[in-house]
XYZ file of C-alpha atoms in Angstrom:
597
model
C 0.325 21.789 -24.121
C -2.327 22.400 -22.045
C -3.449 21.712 -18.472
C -5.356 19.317 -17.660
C -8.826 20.384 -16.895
C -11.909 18.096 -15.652
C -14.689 17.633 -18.718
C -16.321 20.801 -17.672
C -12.557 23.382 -17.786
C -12.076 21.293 -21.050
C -14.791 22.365 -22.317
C -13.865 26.188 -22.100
C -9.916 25.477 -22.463
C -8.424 28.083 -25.140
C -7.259 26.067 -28.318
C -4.003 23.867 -27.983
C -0.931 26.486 -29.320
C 1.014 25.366 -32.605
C 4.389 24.877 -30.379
C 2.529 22.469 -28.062
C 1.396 20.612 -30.851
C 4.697 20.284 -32.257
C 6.054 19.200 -28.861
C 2.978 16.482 -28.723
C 4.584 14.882 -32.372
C 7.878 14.561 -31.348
C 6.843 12.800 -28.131
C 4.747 10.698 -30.526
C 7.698 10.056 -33.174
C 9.761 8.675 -29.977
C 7.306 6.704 -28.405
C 6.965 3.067 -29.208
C 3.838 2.498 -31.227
C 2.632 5.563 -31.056
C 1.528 7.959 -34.195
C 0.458 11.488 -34.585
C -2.775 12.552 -36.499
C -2.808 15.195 -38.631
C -3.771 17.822 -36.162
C -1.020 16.711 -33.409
C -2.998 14.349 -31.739
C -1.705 11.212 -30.558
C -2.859 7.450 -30.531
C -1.159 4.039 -29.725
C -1.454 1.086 -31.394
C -3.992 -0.613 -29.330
C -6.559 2.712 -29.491
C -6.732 2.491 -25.384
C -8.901 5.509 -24.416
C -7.514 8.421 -22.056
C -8.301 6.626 -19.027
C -11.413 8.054 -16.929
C -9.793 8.519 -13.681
C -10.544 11.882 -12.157
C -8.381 14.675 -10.799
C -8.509 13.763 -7.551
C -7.740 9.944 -8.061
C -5.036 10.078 -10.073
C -1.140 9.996 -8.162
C -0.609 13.580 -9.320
C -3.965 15.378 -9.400
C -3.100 15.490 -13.417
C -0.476 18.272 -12.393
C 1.149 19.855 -15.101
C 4.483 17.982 -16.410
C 7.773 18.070 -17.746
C 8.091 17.818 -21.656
C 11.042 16.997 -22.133
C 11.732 14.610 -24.609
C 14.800 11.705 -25.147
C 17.749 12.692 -27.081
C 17.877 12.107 -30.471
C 20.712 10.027 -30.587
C 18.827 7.170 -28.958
C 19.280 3.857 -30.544
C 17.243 3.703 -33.494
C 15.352 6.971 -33.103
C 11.857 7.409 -35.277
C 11.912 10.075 -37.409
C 10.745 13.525 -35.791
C 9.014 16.955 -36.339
C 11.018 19.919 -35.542
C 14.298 20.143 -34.846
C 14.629 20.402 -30.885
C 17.995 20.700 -29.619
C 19.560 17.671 -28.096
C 20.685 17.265 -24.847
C 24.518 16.627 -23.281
C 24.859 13.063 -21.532
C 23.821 14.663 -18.481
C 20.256 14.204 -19.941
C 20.056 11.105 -20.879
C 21.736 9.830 -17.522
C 20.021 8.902 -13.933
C 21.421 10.306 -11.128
C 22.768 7.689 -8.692
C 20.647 7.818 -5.453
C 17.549 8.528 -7.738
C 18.277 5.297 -10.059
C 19.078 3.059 -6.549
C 15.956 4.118 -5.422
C 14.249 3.483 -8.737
C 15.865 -0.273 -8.747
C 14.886 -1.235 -4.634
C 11.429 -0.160 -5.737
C 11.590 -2.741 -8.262
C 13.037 -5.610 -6.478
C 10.583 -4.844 -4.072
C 7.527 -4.908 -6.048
C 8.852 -8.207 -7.656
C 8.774 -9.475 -4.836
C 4.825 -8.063 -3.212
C 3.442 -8.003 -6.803
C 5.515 -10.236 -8.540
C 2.323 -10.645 -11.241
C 2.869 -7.038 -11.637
C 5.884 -6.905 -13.817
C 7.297 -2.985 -12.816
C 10.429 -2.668 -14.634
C 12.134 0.409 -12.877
C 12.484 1.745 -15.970
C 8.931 2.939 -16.056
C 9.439 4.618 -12.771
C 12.703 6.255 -14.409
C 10.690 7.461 -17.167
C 7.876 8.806 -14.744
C 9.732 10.296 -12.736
C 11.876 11.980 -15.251
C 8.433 13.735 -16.819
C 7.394 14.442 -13.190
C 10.180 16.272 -11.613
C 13.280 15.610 -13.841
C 14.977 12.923 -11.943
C 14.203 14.863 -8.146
C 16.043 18.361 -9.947
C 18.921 16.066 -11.618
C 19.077 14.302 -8.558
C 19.682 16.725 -5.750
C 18.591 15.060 -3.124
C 20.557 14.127 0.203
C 22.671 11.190 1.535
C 19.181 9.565 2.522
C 17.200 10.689 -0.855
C 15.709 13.095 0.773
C 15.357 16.364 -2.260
C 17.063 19.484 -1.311
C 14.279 22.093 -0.748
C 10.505 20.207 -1.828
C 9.333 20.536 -5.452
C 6.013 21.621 -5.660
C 3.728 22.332 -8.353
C 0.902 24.905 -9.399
C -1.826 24.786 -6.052
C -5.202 22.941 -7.561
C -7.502 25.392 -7.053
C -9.076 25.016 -10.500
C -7.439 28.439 -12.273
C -6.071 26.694 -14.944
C -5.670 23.716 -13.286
C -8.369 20.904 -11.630
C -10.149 21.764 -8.480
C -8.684 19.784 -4.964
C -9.142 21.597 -1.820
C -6.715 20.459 0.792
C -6.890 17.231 2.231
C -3.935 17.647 4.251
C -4.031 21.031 6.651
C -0.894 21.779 4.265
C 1.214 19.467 6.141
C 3.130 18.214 2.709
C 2.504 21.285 0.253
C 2.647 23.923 2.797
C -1.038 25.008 1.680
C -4.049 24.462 3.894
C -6.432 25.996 1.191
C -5.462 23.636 -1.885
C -3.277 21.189 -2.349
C -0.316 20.551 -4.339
C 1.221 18.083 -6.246
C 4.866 17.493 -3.946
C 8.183 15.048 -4.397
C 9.865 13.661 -7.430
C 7.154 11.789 -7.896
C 4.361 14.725 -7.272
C 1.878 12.936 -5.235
C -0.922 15.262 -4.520
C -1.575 14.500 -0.442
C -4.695 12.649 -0.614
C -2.998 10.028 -2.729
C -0.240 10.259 -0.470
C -2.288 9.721 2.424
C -2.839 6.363 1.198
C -0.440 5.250 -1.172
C 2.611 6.522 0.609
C 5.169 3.955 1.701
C 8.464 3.933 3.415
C 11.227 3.148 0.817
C 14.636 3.834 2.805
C 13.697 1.861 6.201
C 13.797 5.151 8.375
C 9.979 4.231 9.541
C 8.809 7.219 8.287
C 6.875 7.821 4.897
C 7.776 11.136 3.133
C 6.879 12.196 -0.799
C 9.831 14.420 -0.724
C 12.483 11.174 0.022
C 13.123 9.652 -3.605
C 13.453 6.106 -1.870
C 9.554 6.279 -0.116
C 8.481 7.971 -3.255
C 9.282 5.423 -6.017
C 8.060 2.569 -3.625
C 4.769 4.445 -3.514
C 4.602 5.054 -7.400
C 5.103 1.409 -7.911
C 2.427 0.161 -5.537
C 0.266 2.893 -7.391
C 0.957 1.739 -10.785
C 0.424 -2.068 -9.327
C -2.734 -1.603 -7.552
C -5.216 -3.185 -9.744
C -3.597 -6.702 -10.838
C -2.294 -5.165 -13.665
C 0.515 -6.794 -15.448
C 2.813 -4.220 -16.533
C 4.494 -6.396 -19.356
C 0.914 -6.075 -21.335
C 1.026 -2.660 -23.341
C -3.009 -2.540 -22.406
C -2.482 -2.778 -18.912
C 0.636 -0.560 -19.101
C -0.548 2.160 -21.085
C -3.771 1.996 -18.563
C -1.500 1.990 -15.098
C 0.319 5.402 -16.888
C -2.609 7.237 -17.467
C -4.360 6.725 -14.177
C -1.313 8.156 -12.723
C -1.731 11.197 -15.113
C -4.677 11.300 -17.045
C -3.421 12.608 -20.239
C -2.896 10.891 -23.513
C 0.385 13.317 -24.482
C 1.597 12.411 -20.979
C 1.117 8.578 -21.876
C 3.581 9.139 -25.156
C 5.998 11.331 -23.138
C 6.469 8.407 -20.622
C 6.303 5.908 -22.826
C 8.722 7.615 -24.816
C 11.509 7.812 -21.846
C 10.775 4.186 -20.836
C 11.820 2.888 -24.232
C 15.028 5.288 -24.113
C 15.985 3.626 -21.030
C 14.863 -0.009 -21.890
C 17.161 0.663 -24.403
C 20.368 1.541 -22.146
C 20.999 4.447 -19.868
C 23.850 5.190 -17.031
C 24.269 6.611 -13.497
C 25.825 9.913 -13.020
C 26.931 11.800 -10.224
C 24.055 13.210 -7.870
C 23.144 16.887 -8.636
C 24.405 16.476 -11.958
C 21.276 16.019 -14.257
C 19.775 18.647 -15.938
C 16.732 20.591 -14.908
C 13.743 19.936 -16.495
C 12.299 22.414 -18.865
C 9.314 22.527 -21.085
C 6.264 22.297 -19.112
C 2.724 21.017 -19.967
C 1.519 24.283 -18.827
C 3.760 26.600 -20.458
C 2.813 28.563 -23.827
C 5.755 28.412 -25.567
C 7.033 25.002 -25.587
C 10.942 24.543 -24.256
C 10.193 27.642 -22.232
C 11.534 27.599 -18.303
C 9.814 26.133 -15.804
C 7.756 28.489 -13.702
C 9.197 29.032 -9.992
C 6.257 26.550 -8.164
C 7.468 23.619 -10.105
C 11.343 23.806 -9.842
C 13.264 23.932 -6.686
C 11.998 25.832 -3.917
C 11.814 25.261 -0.151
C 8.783 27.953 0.630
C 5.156 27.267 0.094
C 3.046 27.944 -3.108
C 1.289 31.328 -3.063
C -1.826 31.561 -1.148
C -5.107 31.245 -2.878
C -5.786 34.717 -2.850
C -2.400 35.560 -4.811
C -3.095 36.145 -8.692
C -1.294 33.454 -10.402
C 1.077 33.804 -12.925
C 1.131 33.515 -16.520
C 3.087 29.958 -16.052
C 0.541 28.931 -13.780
C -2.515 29.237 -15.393
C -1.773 29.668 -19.057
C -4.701 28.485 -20.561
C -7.371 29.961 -18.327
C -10.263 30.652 -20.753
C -10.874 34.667 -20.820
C -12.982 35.875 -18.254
C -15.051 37.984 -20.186
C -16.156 35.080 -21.967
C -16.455 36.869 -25.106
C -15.242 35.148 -28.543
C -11.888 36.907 -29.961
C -12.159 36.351 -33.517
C -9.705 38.819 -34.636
C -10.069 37.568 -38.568
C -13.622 37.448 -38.118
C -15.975 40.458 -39.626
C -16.352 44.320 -37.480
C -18.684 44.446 -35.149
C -20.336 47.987 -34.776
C -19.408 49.504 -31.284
C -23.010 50.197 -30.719
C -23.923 46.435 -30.894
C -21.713 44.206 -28.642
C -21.863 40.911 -29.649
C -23.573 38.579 -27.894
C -22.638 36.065 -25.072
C -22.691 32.398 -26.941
C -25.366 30.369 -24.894
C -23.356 27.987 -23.090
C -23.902 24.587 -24.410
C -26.290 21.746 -22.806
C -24.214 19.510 -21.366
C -24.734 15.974 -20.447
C -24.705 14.304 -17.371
C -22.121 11.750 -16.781
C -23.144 8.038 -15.676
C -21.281 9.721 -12.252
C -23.611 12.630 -11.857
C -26.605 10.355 -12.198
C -25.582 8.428 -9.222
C -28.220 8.970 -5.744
C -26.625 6.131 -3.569
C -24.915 2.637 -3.155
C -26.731 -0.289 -2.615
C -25.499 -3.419 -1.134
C -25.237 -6.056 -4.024
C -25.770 -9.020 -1.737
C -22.505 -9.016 0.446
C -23.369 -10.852 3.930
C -21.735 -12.662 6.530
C -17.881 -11.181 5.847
C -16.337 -13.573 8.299
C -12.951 -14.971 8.085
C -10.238 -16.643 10.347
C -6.589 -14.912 10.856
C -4.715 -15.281 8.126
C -7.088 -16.434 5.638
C -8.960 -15.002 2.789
C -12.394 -14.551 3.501
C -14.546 -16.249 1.182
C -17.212 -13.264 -0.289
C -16.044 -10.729 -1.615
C -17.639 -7.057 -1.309
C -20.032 -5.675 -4.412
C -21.967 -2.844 -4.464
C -24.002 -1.730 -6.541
C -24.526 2.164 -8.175
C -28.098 3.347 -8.372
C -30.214 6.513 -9.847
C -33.072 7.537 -7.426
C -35.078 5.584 -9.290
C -33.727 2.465 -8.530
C -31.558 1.915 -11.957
C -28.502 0.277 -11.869
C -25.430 2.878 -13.246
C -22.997 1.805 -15.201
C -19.090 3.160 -15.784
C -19.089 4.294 -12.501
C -15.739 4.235 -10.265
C -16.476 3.101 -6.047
C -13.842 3.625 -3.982
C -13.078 0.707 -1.070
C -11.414 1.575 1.838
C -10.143 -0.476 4.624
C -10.903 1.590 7.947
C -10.285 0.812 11.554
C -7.523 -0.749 14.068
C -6.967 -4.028 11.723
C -4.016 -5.653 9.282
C -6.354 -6.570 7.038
C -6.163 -5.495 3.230
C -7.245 -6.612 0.292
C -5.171 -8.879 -2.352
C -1.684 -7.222 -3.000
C -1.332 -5.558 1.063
C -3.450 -2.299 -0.654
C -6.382 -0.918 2.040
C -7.755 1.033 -1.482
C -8.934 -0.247 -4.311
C -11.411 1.548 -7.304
C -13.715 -0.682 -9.258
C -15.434 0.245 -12.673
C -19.184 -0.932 -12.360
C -20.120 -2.960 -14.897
C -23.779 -2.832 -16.781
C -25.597 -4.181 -13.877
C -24.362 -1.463 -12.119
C -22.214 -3.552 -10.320
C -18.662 -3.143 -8.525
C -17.004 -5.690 -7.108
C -13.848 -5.358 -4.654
C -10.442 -7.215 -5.057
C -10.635 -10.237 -2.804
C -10.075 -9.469 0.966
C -7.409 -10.570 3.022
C -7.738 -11.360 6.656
C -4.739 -10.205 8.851
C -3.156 -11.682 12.091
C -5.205 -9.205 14.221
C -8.735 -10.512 15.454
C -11.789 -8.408 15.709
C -14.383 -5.914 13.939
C -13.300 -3.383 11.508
C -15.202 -2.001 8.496
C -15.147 -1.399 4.752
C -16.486 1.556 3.191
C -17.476 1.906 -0.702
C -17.818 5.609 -1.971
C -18.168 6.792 -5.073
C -15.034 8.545 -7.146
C -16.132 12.355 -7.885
C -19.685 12.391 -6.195
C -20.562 12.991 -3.155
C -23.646 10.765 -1.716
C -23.396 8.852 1.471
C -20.364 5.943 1.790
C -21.941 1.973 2.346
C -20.389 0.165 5.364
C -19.595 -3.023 5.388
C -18.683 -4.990 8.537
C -15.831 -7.762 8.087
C -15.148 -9.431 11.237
C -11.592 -11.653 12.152
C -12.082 -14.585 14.142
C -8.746 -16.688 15.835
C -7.122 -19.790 14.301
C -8.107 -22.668 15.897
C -7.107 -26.175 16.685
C -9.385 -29.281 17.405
C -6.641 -31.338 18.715
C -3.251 -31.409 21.072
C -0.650 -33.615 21.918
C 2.489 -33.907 22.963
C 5.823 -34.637 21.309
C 7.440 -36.754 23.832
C 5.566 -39.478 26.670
C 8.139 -38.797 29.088
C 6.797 -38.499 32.621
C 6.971 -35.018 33.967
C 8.266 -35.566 37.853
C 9.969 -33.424 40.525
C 11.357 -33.366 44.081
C 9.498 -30.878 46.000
C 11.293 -27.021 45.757
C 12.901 -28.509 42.854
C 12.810 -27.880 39.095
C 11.705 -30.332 36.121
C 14.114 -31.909 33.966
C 11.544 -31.729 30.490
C 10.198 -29.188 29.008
C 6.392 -29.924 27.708
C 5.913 -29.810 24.248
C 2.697 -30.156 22.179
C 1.993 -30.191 18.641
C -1.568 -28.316 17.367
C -3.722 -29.406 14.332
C -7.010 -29.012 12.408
C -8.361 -32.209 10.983
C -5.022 -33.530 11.246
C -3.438 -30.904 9.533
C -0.924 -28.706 11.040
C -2.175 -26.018 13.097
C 0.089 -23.020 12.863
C -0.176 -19.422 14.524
C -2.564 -20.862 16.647
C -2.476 -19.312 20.616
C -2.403 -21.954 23.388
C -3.479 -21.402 27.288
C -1.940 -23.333 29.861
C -2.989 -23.482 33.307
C -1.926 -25.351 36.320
C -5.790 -26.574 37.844
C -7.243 -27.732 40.699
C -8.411 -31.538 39.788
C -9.760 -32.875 36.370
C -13.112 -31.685 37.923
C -12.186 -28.270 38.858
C -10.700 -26.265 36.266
C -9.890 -23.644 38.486
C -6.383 -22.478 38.905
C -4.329 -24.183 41.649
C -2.798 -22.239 44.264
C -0.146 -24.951 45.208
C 2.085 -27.170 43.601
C 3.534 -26.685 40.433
C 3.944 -23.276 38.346
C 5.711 -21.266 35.965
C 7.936 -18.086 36.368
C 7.242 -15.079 34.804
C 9.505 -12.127 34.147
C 10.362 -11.057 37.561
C 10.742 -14.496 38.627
C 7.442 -14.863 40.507
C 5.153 -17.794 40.409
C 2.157 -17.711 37.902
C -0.053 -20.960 37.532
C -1.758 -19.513 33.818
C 0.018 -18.693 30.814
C -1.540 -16.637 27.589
C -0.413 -15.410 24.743
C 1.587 -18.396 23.296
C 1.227 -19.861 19.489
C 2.300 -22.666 17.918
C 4.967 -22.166 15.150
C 5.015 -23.036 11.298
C 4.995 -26.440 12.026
C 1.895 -26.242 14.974
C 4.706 -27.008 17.758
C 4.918 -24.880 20.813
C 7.395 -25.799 24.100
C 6.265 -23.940 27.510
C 9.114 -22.270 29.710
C 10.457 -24.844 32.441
C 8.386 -25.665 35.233
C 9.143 -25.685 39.207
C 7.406 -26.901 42.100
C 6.754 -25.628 45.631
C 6.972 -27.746 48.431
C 3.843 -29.467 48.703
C 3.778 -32.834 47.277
C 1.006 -34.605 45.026
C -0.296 -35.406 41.471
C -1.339 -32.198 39.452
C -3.063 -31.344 36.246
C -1.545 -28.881 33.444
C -4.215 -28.079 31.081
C -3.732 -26.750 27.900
C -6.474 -25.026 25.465
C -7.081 -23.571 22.286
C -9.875 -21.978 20.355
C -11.850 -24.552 18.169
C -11.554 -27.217 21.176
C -8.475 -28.433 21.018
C -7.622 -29.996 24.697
C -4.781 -31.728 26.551
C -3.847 -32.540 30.288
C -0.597 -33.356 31.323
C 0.218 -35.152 34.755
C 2.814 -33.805 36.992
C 4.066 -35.653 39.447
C 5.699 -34.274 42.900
C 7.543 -36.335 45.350
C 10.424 -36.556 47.386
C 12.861 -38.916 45.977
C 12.583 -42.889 46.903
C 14.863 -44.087 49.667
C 18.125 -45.964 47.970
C 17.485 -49.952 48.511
C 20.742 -51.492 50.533
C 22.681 -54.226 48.247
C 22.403 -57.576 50.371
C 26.086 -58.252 49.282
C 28.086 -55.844 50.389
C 25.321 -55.404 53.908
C 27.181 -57.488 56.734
C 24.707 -59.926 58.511
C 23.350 -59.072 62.048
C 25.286 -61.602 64.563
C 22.661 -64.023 65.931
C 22.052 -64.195 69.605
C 24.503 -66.570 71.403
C 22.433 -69.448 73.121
C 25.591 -71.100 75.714
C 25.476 -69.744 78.601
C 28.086 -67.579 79.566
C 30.787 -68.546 82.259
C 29.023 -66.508 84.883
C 25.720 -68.694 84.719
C 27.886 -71.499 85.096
C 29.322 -70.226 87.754
């Protein structure tokens, strides 16, 4: 088949050879709902259009792809063109650190995205068309592949144009990049889409575990439910924009809906039959099987299985069945044809579409959502245009689904509006950018700002009094409870500070305090929240030596205010028991026998 080329390569691509076509009706034949024309094309039931996501925003870069097709003696198998030859069990397994990885993507998804509805077969069938199952699952104890797979370098010979985006840091290529990993993320999709599957806090295209996480947050990132053959057939082709790629997946995802099993690690068979090659079932070229060095540089002539179906570069029309021409009269150069600019390449800049005042508190979703709107130079609104929005800056906030990227369609007012944003637990500024997808014109900021919960009232749990001998300790702990219109308050940070006199707020140097790591006395504590249910109990409380009444005061943000009395004293003398006292003896009034005397 051929490469994928943006409009303009398409446009000068050599014709589609007979073996790729044949290749293209057997993937249709085993593809649910899915028929060949008479010429080899394909379409699906539903007509969905090859999806108009560009090189550079798709997962892969629309890298070339394995061909390979399910073995014939798949439950009920459609009838087929050509008589390929069918492949051992080996193919039709999943090797077992691969398919693990494949299934804790799933569960994990089902969990984030549970509207999404990612069976892990779909990432089985991806990922066999992208790499082959990592090689037939050589990969390491962690899922890490054994010496990176990378494809053909973009640099538009053959193939779409992407200049590196990542100092070669994944693809080992810091003039274009490369598609890398079972998975083939190109690095700028990476950069954003990349996740960390296996829990070893790093995120790495090459570990099958990070990899299939990342491919099903890809294929989930625009609310699309999976288990609706629209939405699915849509979520394939933006992760390869190519409709025999769409019947190739869809073909393996039915084979393994339909039952599959794990072999040993290392023991699938390599993939053969690239998109790329010119004689379908032929080997894999060198850049897109196993290899641990980087791609050739830029300056290196490619291959034959790299760029296949460059056009010539004479440009001169081979019509070898066509009539002489006289050697004294070359032919002429074909005008190139007029082309037509794309609702993209009308675009001159981004216009706010009315977004203001992008305020929300921790935790909550903020109630506007961000538009913008596409615009010729004139002033008219463009249609069918893709805007990028980004999340940038020191914040947790993301928009619906944990994704800091989404890509809107504008519709015919020119309009895109981003997935709703959600506010994370860290306050402050940070900013949202809207660009638009395959032209450069200046990005639209948008400032979102995340304000504290807050709490209009405190109490406390208990009315115990709060007493202590001086140098001593108290017994209770203070507890308070925090709401907002008498709803619990949770998350919600608390001050407490040991001050002066309800008149002075200042902090007390005397009296009672709390401890802090190292022991010492501190009189102000920060950084304390109330839990799920708004409670929050502050560490025990000692006293110096000086006696008195004292004031803890307790804050929060939205006005929420409490003081609690503490009372320091020595303790009360013990009151003698009148029955068990003896009585004084009362002075004797006879006079003693020396008076007498």
């Amino acid at each position: 088949m051929a490469a994928h080329f943006d409009r303009r390569l398409r446009k000068a691509a050599v014709t589609t050879t007979v073996a790729a076509v044949a290749v293209a009706a057997l993937s249709a034949s085993q593809a649910p709902d899915v028929t060949a024309d008479g010429n080899g094309r394909q379409t699906t039931a539903d007509n969905v259009p090859t999806s108009d996501t560009p090189s550079a925003e798709s997962a892969t870069g629309n890298s070339p792809y394995y061909t390979d097709l399910p073995p014939l003696n798949s439950p009920n198998p459609a009838p087929t063109t050509g008589t390929p030859t069918s492949p051992g069990s080996s193919e039709a397994g999943i090797p077992a650190t691969v398919l693990d990885a494949y299934k804790k993507a799933e569960s994990e998804l089902r969990r984030a995205k549970p509207g999404c509805n990612l069976p892990w077969q779909l990432l089985a069938a991806i990922g066999k068309v992208e790499s082959g199952q990592a090689r037939g699952g050589r990969v390491d104890a962690n899922g890490t592949t054994i010496g990176r797979i990378i494809g053909p370098q973009l640099d538009g010979n053959g193939f779409a144009l992407i200049k590196d985006t990542d100092n070669g840091a994944y693809d080992g290529n810091s003039s274009y990049d490369n598609a890398v990993g079972p998975m083939q993320f190109i690095p700028s999709t990476w950069a954003w889409a990349g996740r960390d599957g296996n829990g070893d806090g790093k995120d790495d295209p090459n570990n099958v575990y990070d990899a299939a996480l990342a491919a099903g947050h890809y294929l989930c990132r625009y609310d699309w439910n999976l288990s609706d053959q629209a939405d699915l057939n849509r979520a394939i082709l933006s992760y390869n924009n190519s409709q025999d790629y769409l019947n190739t997946v869809l073909s393996w995802l039915e084979h393994y809906r339909r039952g599959t099993h794990e072999i040993p690690d290392g023991t699938g068979s390599l993939p053969v039959g690239r998109s790329d090659d010119t004689n379908a079932g032929a080997s894999p070229s060198p850049g897109r099987t196993s290899t641990s060095t980087p791609p050739k540089s830029p300056g290196t002539t490619p291959g034959p299985s790299q760029s296949p179906s460059k056009p010539p570069t004479s440009g001169k029309p081979t019509d070898p069945g066509g009539p002489s021409t006289s050697p004294s009269t070359p032919p002429t150069d074909p005008a190139p044809p007029t082309e037509t600019p794309t609702p993209t390449d009308t675009v001159h800049h981004l216009e706010n579409a009315g977004t203001t005042g992008l305020t929300a508190t921790a935790g909550d979703t903020f109630a506007k959502k961000i538009s913008a709107r596409a615009e010729t130079k004139a002033g008219e609104a463009v249609g069918k245009v893709r805007v990028r929005f980004t999340v940038l800056g020191d914040t947790d906030a993301a928009f619906t689904g944990g994704d800091k990227v989404a890509a809107v369609t504008t519709n015919a007012s020119g309009v895109a509006v981003a997935p709703a944003l959600v506010a994370g637990e860290q306050t402050g500024e940070f900013t949202v950018r809207a660009t638009v997808i395959g032209r450069t014109v200046p990005g639209l900021d948008y400032k979102a700002t995340v304000t504290e919960r807050v709490a209009d009232t405190l109490t406390r749990t208990t009315e115990t009094e709060l007493t202590c001998t001086p140098g001593g300790e108290f017994a209770d702990p203070v507890e308070v409870k925090a709401t907002l219109k008498g709803a619990v308050a949770d998350k919600v940070a608390v001050t407490a500070t040991l001050i002066k006199s309800d008149a002075d707020p200042t902090e007390n140097d005397k009296g009672p305090y709390f401890k802090d790591a190292d022991g010492k006395a501190v009189r102000t504590l920060t950084g304390r929240k109330t839990d799920a249910k708004g409670l929050l109990q502050l560490p025990k409380l000692y006293a110096d030596d000086a006696e008195g009444t004292y004031v803890l005061r307790l804050t929060t943000p939205g006005g929420g205010t409490l003081d609690v009395t503490l009372t320091v004293a020595k303790a009360a003398e013990p009151t003698p028991d009148p029955s068990t006292d003896p009585s004084p003896t009362a002075p004797s009034t006879e006079p003693s026998d020396a008076s007498q005397a």
